[in-house]
Structure formats: structure tokens, C-alpha cells
Amino acid sequence: MEYKLTTPLTREMLAPLRAGDTVLLSGVVYTARDAAHGRMAELLDKGEALPFDVKGAAVYYVGPTPERPGTVIGAAGPTTAGRMDAYTPRLLDLGLACMIGKGKRSEAVKEAVVRNGAVYLAAIGGAGALMAGSVKQLDVIAWPDLGCEAVRRLVVENMPLTVLLDPVGGDLYQSGPDAYLAAVK
């Protein structure tokens, strides 16, 4: 199935999604990678506010390259999501609705996705130019000293994504190979 979604996201919006579905995501998406997640954890540990409201938010694990003249963003391909696994359950429990990246996630993240009715979506690895084409606006909102890992507020339009982890426990990394093997028998 293909779904068109616009942030902020709710449990009800995400409930019908299943591993393998296509999502065209529009609205605000925040960028955050390893260093930014570390700083967000420090803020939470101190009882301080995060640089953006995570409730219903989508976070894209990306460190974009510098934009060329006339473009909003440079290449914007996903980074490996597993590097954020230590921080992710906490953010999901605070209301984060969607993560975008590539690669498998830990059991703790999978459990937190289901517990919170959230999703983990795949961006196409190696297709940073394609992903960048969905970005219509970009503002650095926190930690510019982190360079490409600064937190950015992106406005995206029809960003093409695939559901990897769904709100009921579906995992495309498990079901995809199983479906392929069943089809070739």
C-alpha cells in the first residue's frame, strides 16, 4: 500500500502502516545523528527542553552535504540508524512518532516502536540526491558547531520512504527475506 502522510504524526495516522508499505511524507522533519542525540540526552538528563518538540515528530538520521548554489540542501542520504539505538526508546516514550534511516534496529527499539505506535521508515541508501529533491526548506535550529550533524528543521514534500518497522511489530528485515524465499520455492 502507499500512504501520503503529513507531520505532525499521530498514532491513528500510523496505525494502518505495515512493513513494506510506501510512505510519501510531507511537512516538517528534523535531522539528528549521533552527536545531536548525545546532546539531546544530556539536555533530558538535566531536565531541560529539547531543541524541538518530539511529540508527533519525524527525525531523519542524515548528515547532509553542503548545498550547491540554487539548491536548499546537498545530498541527503540516510545514515545507519543503529547508532542512535541507545537514545531512541527514550525519545519514542516522549512522543517521537517516526524515525527515518537505514539498517536494522535493536530489540529495545522495536519494542518501543510497538509500545508507542510509532514507525521506522527507510530512506533509500545511496540516493542522497533523490532524497534531497524532497527538501523544500532548511533551517539549522541547534548546535551549528556540529556541522553536518547539526539539528536542522526540514520542510519536505512527498519524501519517498518504505516502512521497516510498523506499529504492530512488523519488521521488513524479517518479513522481506521470508517473502522472497517463499516466492522462489
C-alpha atoms as a printed R data frame, in Angstrom:
    type eleno elety resid chain resno      x       y      z
1   ATOM     1    CA   MET     A     1  0.000   0.000  0.000
2   ATOM     2    CA   GLU     A     2  1.008   3.609 -0.481
3   ATOM     3    CA   TYR     A     3  0.207   6.296  2.076
4   ATOM     4    CA   LYS     A     4  0.568  10.072  1.975
5   ATOM     5    CA   LEU     A     5  1.287  11.449  5.439
6   ATOM     6    CA   THR     A     6  1.935  14.948  6.746
7   ATOM     7    CA   THR     A     7  3.649  15.773 10.026
8   ATOM     8    CA   PRO     A     8  2.925  16.058 12.882
9   ATOM     9    CA   LEU     A     9  2.028  12.377 13.012
10  ATOM    10    CA   THR     A    10 -0.446  10.662 15.317
11  ATOM    11    CA   ARG     A    11 -0.867   7.057 16.394
12  ATOM    12    CA   GLU     A    12 -4.080   6.960 14.383
13  ATOM    13    CA   MET     A    13 -2.298   8.085 11.213
14  ATOM    14    CA   LEU     A    14  0.419   5.463 11.670
15  ATOM    15    CA   ALA     A    15 -1.827   2.578 12.780
16  ATOM    16    CA   PRO     A    16 -2.630   1.262  9.259
17  ATOM    17    CA   LEU     A    17  1.021   1.156  8.136
18  ATOM    18    CA   ARG     A    18  2.658  -2.228  7.686
19  ATOM    19    CA   ALA     A    19  6.228  -3.267  6.978
20  ATOM    20    CA   GLY     A    20  6.856  -2.924  3.251
21  ATOM    21    CA   ASP     A    21  4.329  -0.134  2.660
22  ATOM    22    CA   THR     A    22  5.387   3.026  0.830
23  ATOM    23    CA   VAL     A    23  5.030   6.416  2.509
24  ATOM    24    CA   LEU     A    24  5.220   9.805  0.814
25  ATOM    25    CA   LEU     A    25  5.989  12.078  3.756
26  ATOM    26    CA   SER     A    26  5.389  15.825  3.754
27  ATOM    27    CA   GLY     A    27  5.726  18.504  6.406
28  ATOM    28    CA   VAL     A    28  8.432  19.194  8.977
29  ATOM    29    CA   VAL     A    29 11.181  16.612  9.524
30  ATOM    30    CA   TYR     A    30 14.079  17.184 11.921
31  ATOM    31    CA   THR     A    31 17.606  15.931 11.299
32  ATOM    32    CA   ALA     A    32 19.690  14.427 14.087
33  ATOM    33    CA   ARG     A    33 22.580  11.995 14.119
34  ATOM    34    CA   ASP     A    34 24.936  10.574 16.746
35  ATOM    35    CA   ALA     A    35 26.365  13.799 18.180
36  ATOM    36    CA   ALA     A    36 22.991  15.554 18.282
37  ATOM    37    CA   HIS     A    37 21.385  12.560 20.000
38  ATOM    38    CA   GLY     A    38 24.130  12.660 22.628
39  ATOM    39    CA   ARG     A    39 23.433  16.331 23.280
40  ATOM    40    CA   MET     A    40 19.689  15.726 23.406
41  ATOM    41    CA   ALA     A    41 20.261  13.027 26.044
42  ATOM    42    CA   GLU     A    42 22.342  15.483 28.084
43  ATOM    43    CA   LEU     A    43 19.514  18.049 27.947
44  ATOM    44    CA   LEU     A    44 16.953  15.456 29.036
45  ATOM    45    CA   ASP     A    45 19.229  14.299 31.878
46  ATOM    46    CA   LYS     A    46 19.338  17.915 33.121
47  ATOM    47    CA   GLY     A    47 15.565  18.289 32.813
48  ATOM    48    CA   GLU     A    48 15.948  20.822 30.007
49  ATOM    49    CA   ALA     A    49 13.897  21.174 26.834
50  ATOM    50    CA   LEU     A    50 14.949  19.627 23.542
51  ATOM    51    CA   PRO     A    51 15.561  21.944 20.559
52  ATOM    52    CA   PHE     A    52 12.267  20.773 19.015
53  ATOM    53    CA   ASP     A    53  9.046  19.197 20.246
54  ATOM    54    CA   VAL     A    54  9.353  15.449 19.692
55  ATOM    55    CA   LYS     A    55  5.615  14.789 20.084
56  ATOM    56    CA   GLY     A    56  4.392  13.586 16.705
57  ATOM    57    CA   ALA     A    57  7.731  14.469 15.130
58  ATOM    58    CA   ALA     A    58  9.773  12.700 12.478
59  ATOM    59    CA   VAL     A    59 13.566  12.537 12.832
60  ATOM    60    CA   TYR     A    60 15.767  11.810  9.823
61  ATOM    61    CA   TYR     A    61 19.184  10.327 10.555
62  ATOM    62    CA   VAL     A    62 21.116  12.324  7.974
63  ATOM    63    CA   GLY     A    63 24.191  14.499  7.739
64  ATOM    64    CA   PRO     A    64 23.574  16.412  4.525
65  ATOM    65    CA   THR     A    65 26.363  17.689  2.340
66  ATOM    66    CA   PRO     A    66 26.590  21.443  1.684
67  ATOM    67    CA   GLU     A    67 24.086  22.768 -0.805
68  ATOM    68    CA   ARG     A    68 25.128  23.949 -4.237
69  ATOM    69    CA   PRO     A    69 24.043  27.386 -5.478
70  ATOM    70    CA   GLY     A    70 20.317  27.384 -6.150
71  ATOM    71    CA   THR     A    71 19.571  24.319 -4.001
72  ATOM    72    CA   VAL     A    72 18.177  24.002 -0.481
73  ATOM    73    CA   ILE     A    73 20.357  21.083  0.608
74  ATOM    74    CA   GLY     A    74 23.172  18.927 -0.722
75  ATOM    75    CA   ALA     A    75 22.970  15.148 -0.911
76  ATOM    76    CA   ALA     A    76 20.784  13.905  1.940
77  ATOM    77    CA   GLY     A    77 21.079  10.146  2.132
78  ATOM    78    CA   PRO     A    78 20.340   8.256  5.366
79  ATOM    79    CA   THR     A    79 22.888   7.126  7.891
80  ATOM    80    CA   THR     A    80 22.837   3.837  9.792
81  ATOM    81    CA   ALA     A    81 20.087   4.088 12.395
82  ATOM    82    CA   GLY     A    82 21.542   1.553 14.816
83  ATOM    83    CA   ARG     A    83 23.992   4.177 16.059
84  ATOM    84    CA   MET     A    84 21.029   6.001 17.643
85  ATOM    85    CA   ASP     A    85 19.533   2.901 19.285
86  ATOM    86    CA   ALA     A    86 20.774   3.762 22.788
87  ATOM    87    CA   TYR     A    87 18.787   7.024 22.690
88  ATOM    88    CA   THR     A    88 15.730   6.008 20.682
89  ATOM    89    CA   PRO     A    89 13.438   4.265 23.220
90  ATOM    90    CA   ARG     A    90 13.577   7.333 25.470
91  ATOM    91    CA   LEU     A    91 12.630   9.658 22.605
92  ATOM    92    CA   LEU     A    92  9.832   7.350 21.480
93  ATOM    93    CA   ASP     A    93  8.466   7.284 25.031
94  ATOM    94    CA   LEU     A    94  8.452  11.108 24.943
95  ATOM    95    CA   GLY     A    95  6.289  11.050 21.821
96  ATOM    96    CA   LEU     A    96  8.622  10.746 18.843
97  ATOM    97    CA   ALA     A    97  6.437   9.212 16.125
98  ATOM    98    CA   CYS     A    98  8.787   8.435 13.260
99  ATOM    99    CA   MET     A    99 12.431   7.751 12.573
100 ATOM   100    CA   ILE     A   100 13.967   7.715  9.101
101 ATOM   101    CA   GLY     A   101 17.252   5.989  8.328
102 ATOM   102    CA   LYS     A   102 18.668   2.716  7.115
103 ATOM   103    CA   GLY     A   103 19.626  -0.572  8.709
104 ATOM   104    CA   LYS     A   104 18.299  -2.879 11.398
105 ATOM   105    CA   ARG     A   105 17.243  -1.703 14.864
106 ATOM   106    CA   SER     A   106 17.726  -3.274 18.288
107 ATOM   107    CA   GLU     A   107 15.055  -5.269 20.117
108 ATOM   108    CA   ALA     A   108 14.686  -2.375 22.586
109 ATOM   109    CA   VAL     A   109 13.870  -0.003 19.719
110 ATOM   110    CA   LYS     A   110 11.436  -2.478 18.162
111 ATOM   111    CA   GLU     A   111  9.633  -2.846 21.493
112 ATOM   112    CA   ALA     A   112  9.478   0.947 21.934
113 ATOM   113    CA   VAL     A   113  8.098   1.380 18.394
114 ATOM   114    CA   VAL     A   114  5.225  -1.010 19.180
115 ATOM   115    CA   ARG     A   115  4.676   0.389 22.697
116 ATOM   116    CA   ASN     A   116  4.305   3.898 21.281
117 ATOM   117    CA   GLY     A   117  2.522   3.140 17.993
118 ATOM   118    CA   ALA     A   118  5.441   4.652 16.081
119 ATOM   119    CA   VAL     A   119  7.224   3.713 12.842
120 ATOM   120    CA   TYR     A   120 10.732   3.420 11.476
121 ATOM   121    CA   LEU     A   121 10.982   4.287  7.798
122 ATOM   122    CA   ALA     A   122 13.766   3.586  5.322
123 ATOM   123    CA   ALA     A   123 15.188   6.245  3.070
124 ATOM   124    CA   ILE     A   124 16.982   4.941  0.024
125 ATOM   125    CA   GLY     A   125 20.650   4.495  0.868
126 ATOM   126    CA   GLY     A   126 22.984   5.714 -1.875
127 ATOM   127    CA   ALA     A   127 20.298   8.001 -3.295
128 ATOM   128    CA   GLY     A   128 21.071  11.216 -1.432
129 ATOM   129    CA   ALA     A   129 20.237  13.375 -4.455
130 ATOM   130    CA   LEU     A   130 16.787  11.774 -4.730
131 ATOM   131    CA   MET     A   131 16.098  12.358 -1.039
132 ATOM   132    CA   ALA     A   132 17.371  15.946 -1.271
133 ATOM   133    CA   GLY     A   133 14.857  16.633 -4.040
134 ATOM   134    CA   SER     A   134 12.057  16.313 -1.480
135 ATOM   135    CA   VAL     A   135 13.507  19.052  0.747
136 ATOM   136    CA   LYS     A   136 11.902  22.442  0.113
137 ATOM   137    CA   GLN     A   137 13.260  24.410  3.079
138 ATOM   138    CA   LEU     A   138 16.078  24.029  5.608
139 ATOM   139    CA   ASP     A   139 16.922  25.865  8.825
140 ATOM   140    CA   VAL     A   140 19.648  24.951 11.319
141 ATOM   141    CA   ILE     A   141 17.893  25.064 14.701
142 ATOM   142    CA   ALA     A   142 20.506  23.699 17.120
143 ATOM   143    CA   TRP     A   143 24.217  23.090 17.519
144 ATOM   144    CA   PRO     A   144 25.660  24.581 14.334
145 ATOM   145    CA   ASP     A   145 29.104  23.689 15.718
146 ATOM   146    CA   LEU     A   146 28.303  20.077 14.785
147 ATOM   147    CA   GLY     A   147 28.495  20.931 11.074
148 ATOM   148    CA   CYS     A   148 26.638  18.328  9.022
149 ATOM   149    CA   GLU     A   149 25.350  16.788 12.270
150 ATOM   150    CA   ALA     A   150 23.637  19.990 13.476
151 ATOM   151    CA   VAL     A   151 19.911  19.693 14.089
152 ATOM   152    CA   ARG     A   152 18.005  21.003 11.101
153 ATOM   153    CA   ARG     A   153 14.337  21.678 10.529
154 ATOM   154    CA   LEU     A   154 13.458  20.491  7.044
155 ATOM   155    CA   VAL     A   155 10.230  21.071  5.206
156 ATOM   156    CA   VAL     A   156  9.754  18.115  2.871
157 ATOM   157    CA   GLU     A   157  7.266  17.259  0.178
158 ATOM   158    CA   ASN     A   158  6.449  13.678 -0.794
159 ATOM   159    CA   MET     A   159  9.686  12.223  0.552
160 ATOM   160    CA   PRO     A   160  9.660   8.592 -0.688
161 ATOM   161    CA   LEU     A   161 10.093   6.141  2.186
162 ATOM   162    CA   THR     A   162  9.446   2.484  3.000
163 ATOM   163    CA   VAL     A   163  8.075   1.158  6.300
164 ATOM   164    CA   LEU     A   164 10.713  -1.000  8.004
165 ATOM   165    CA   LEU     A   165  9.175  -1.266 11.479
166 ATOM   166    CA   ASP     A   166  5.440  -0.848 11.892
167 ATOM   167    CA   PRO     A   167  3.264  -0.133 14.949
168 ATOM   168    CA   VAL     A   168  2.237  -3.783 15.400
169 ATOM   169    CA   GLY     A   169  5.711  -5.320 15.358
170 ATOM   170    CA   GLY     A   170  6.212  -5.946 11.656
171 ATOM   171    CA   ASP     A   171  9.872  -5.832 10.596
172 ATOM   172    CA   LEU     A   172 10.715  -5.716  6.894
173 ATOM   173    CA   TYR     A   173 14.196  -7.054  7.642
174 ATOM   174    CA   GLN     A   174 12.460 -10.264  8.778
175 ATOM   175    CA   SER     A   175  9.382 -10.440  6.561
176 ATOM   176    CA   GLY     A   176 11.108  -9.322  3.352
177 ATOM   177    CA   PRO     A   177 13.607 -12.183  3.119
178 ATOM   178    CA   ASP     A   178 10.932 -14.671  4.247
179 ATOM   179    CA   ALA     A   179  8.562 -13.496  1.485
180 ATOM   180    CA   TYR     A   180 11.347 -13.685 -1.088
181 ATOM   181    CA   LEU     A   181 12.311 -17.214 -0.084
182 ATOM   182    CA   ALA     A   182  8.677 -18.340 -0.167
183 ATOM   183    CA   ALA     A   183  8.258 -16.842 -3.664
184 ATOM   184    CA   VAL     A   184 11.301 -18.623 -5.127
185 ATOM   185    CA   LYS     A   185 10.321 -22.080 -3.844
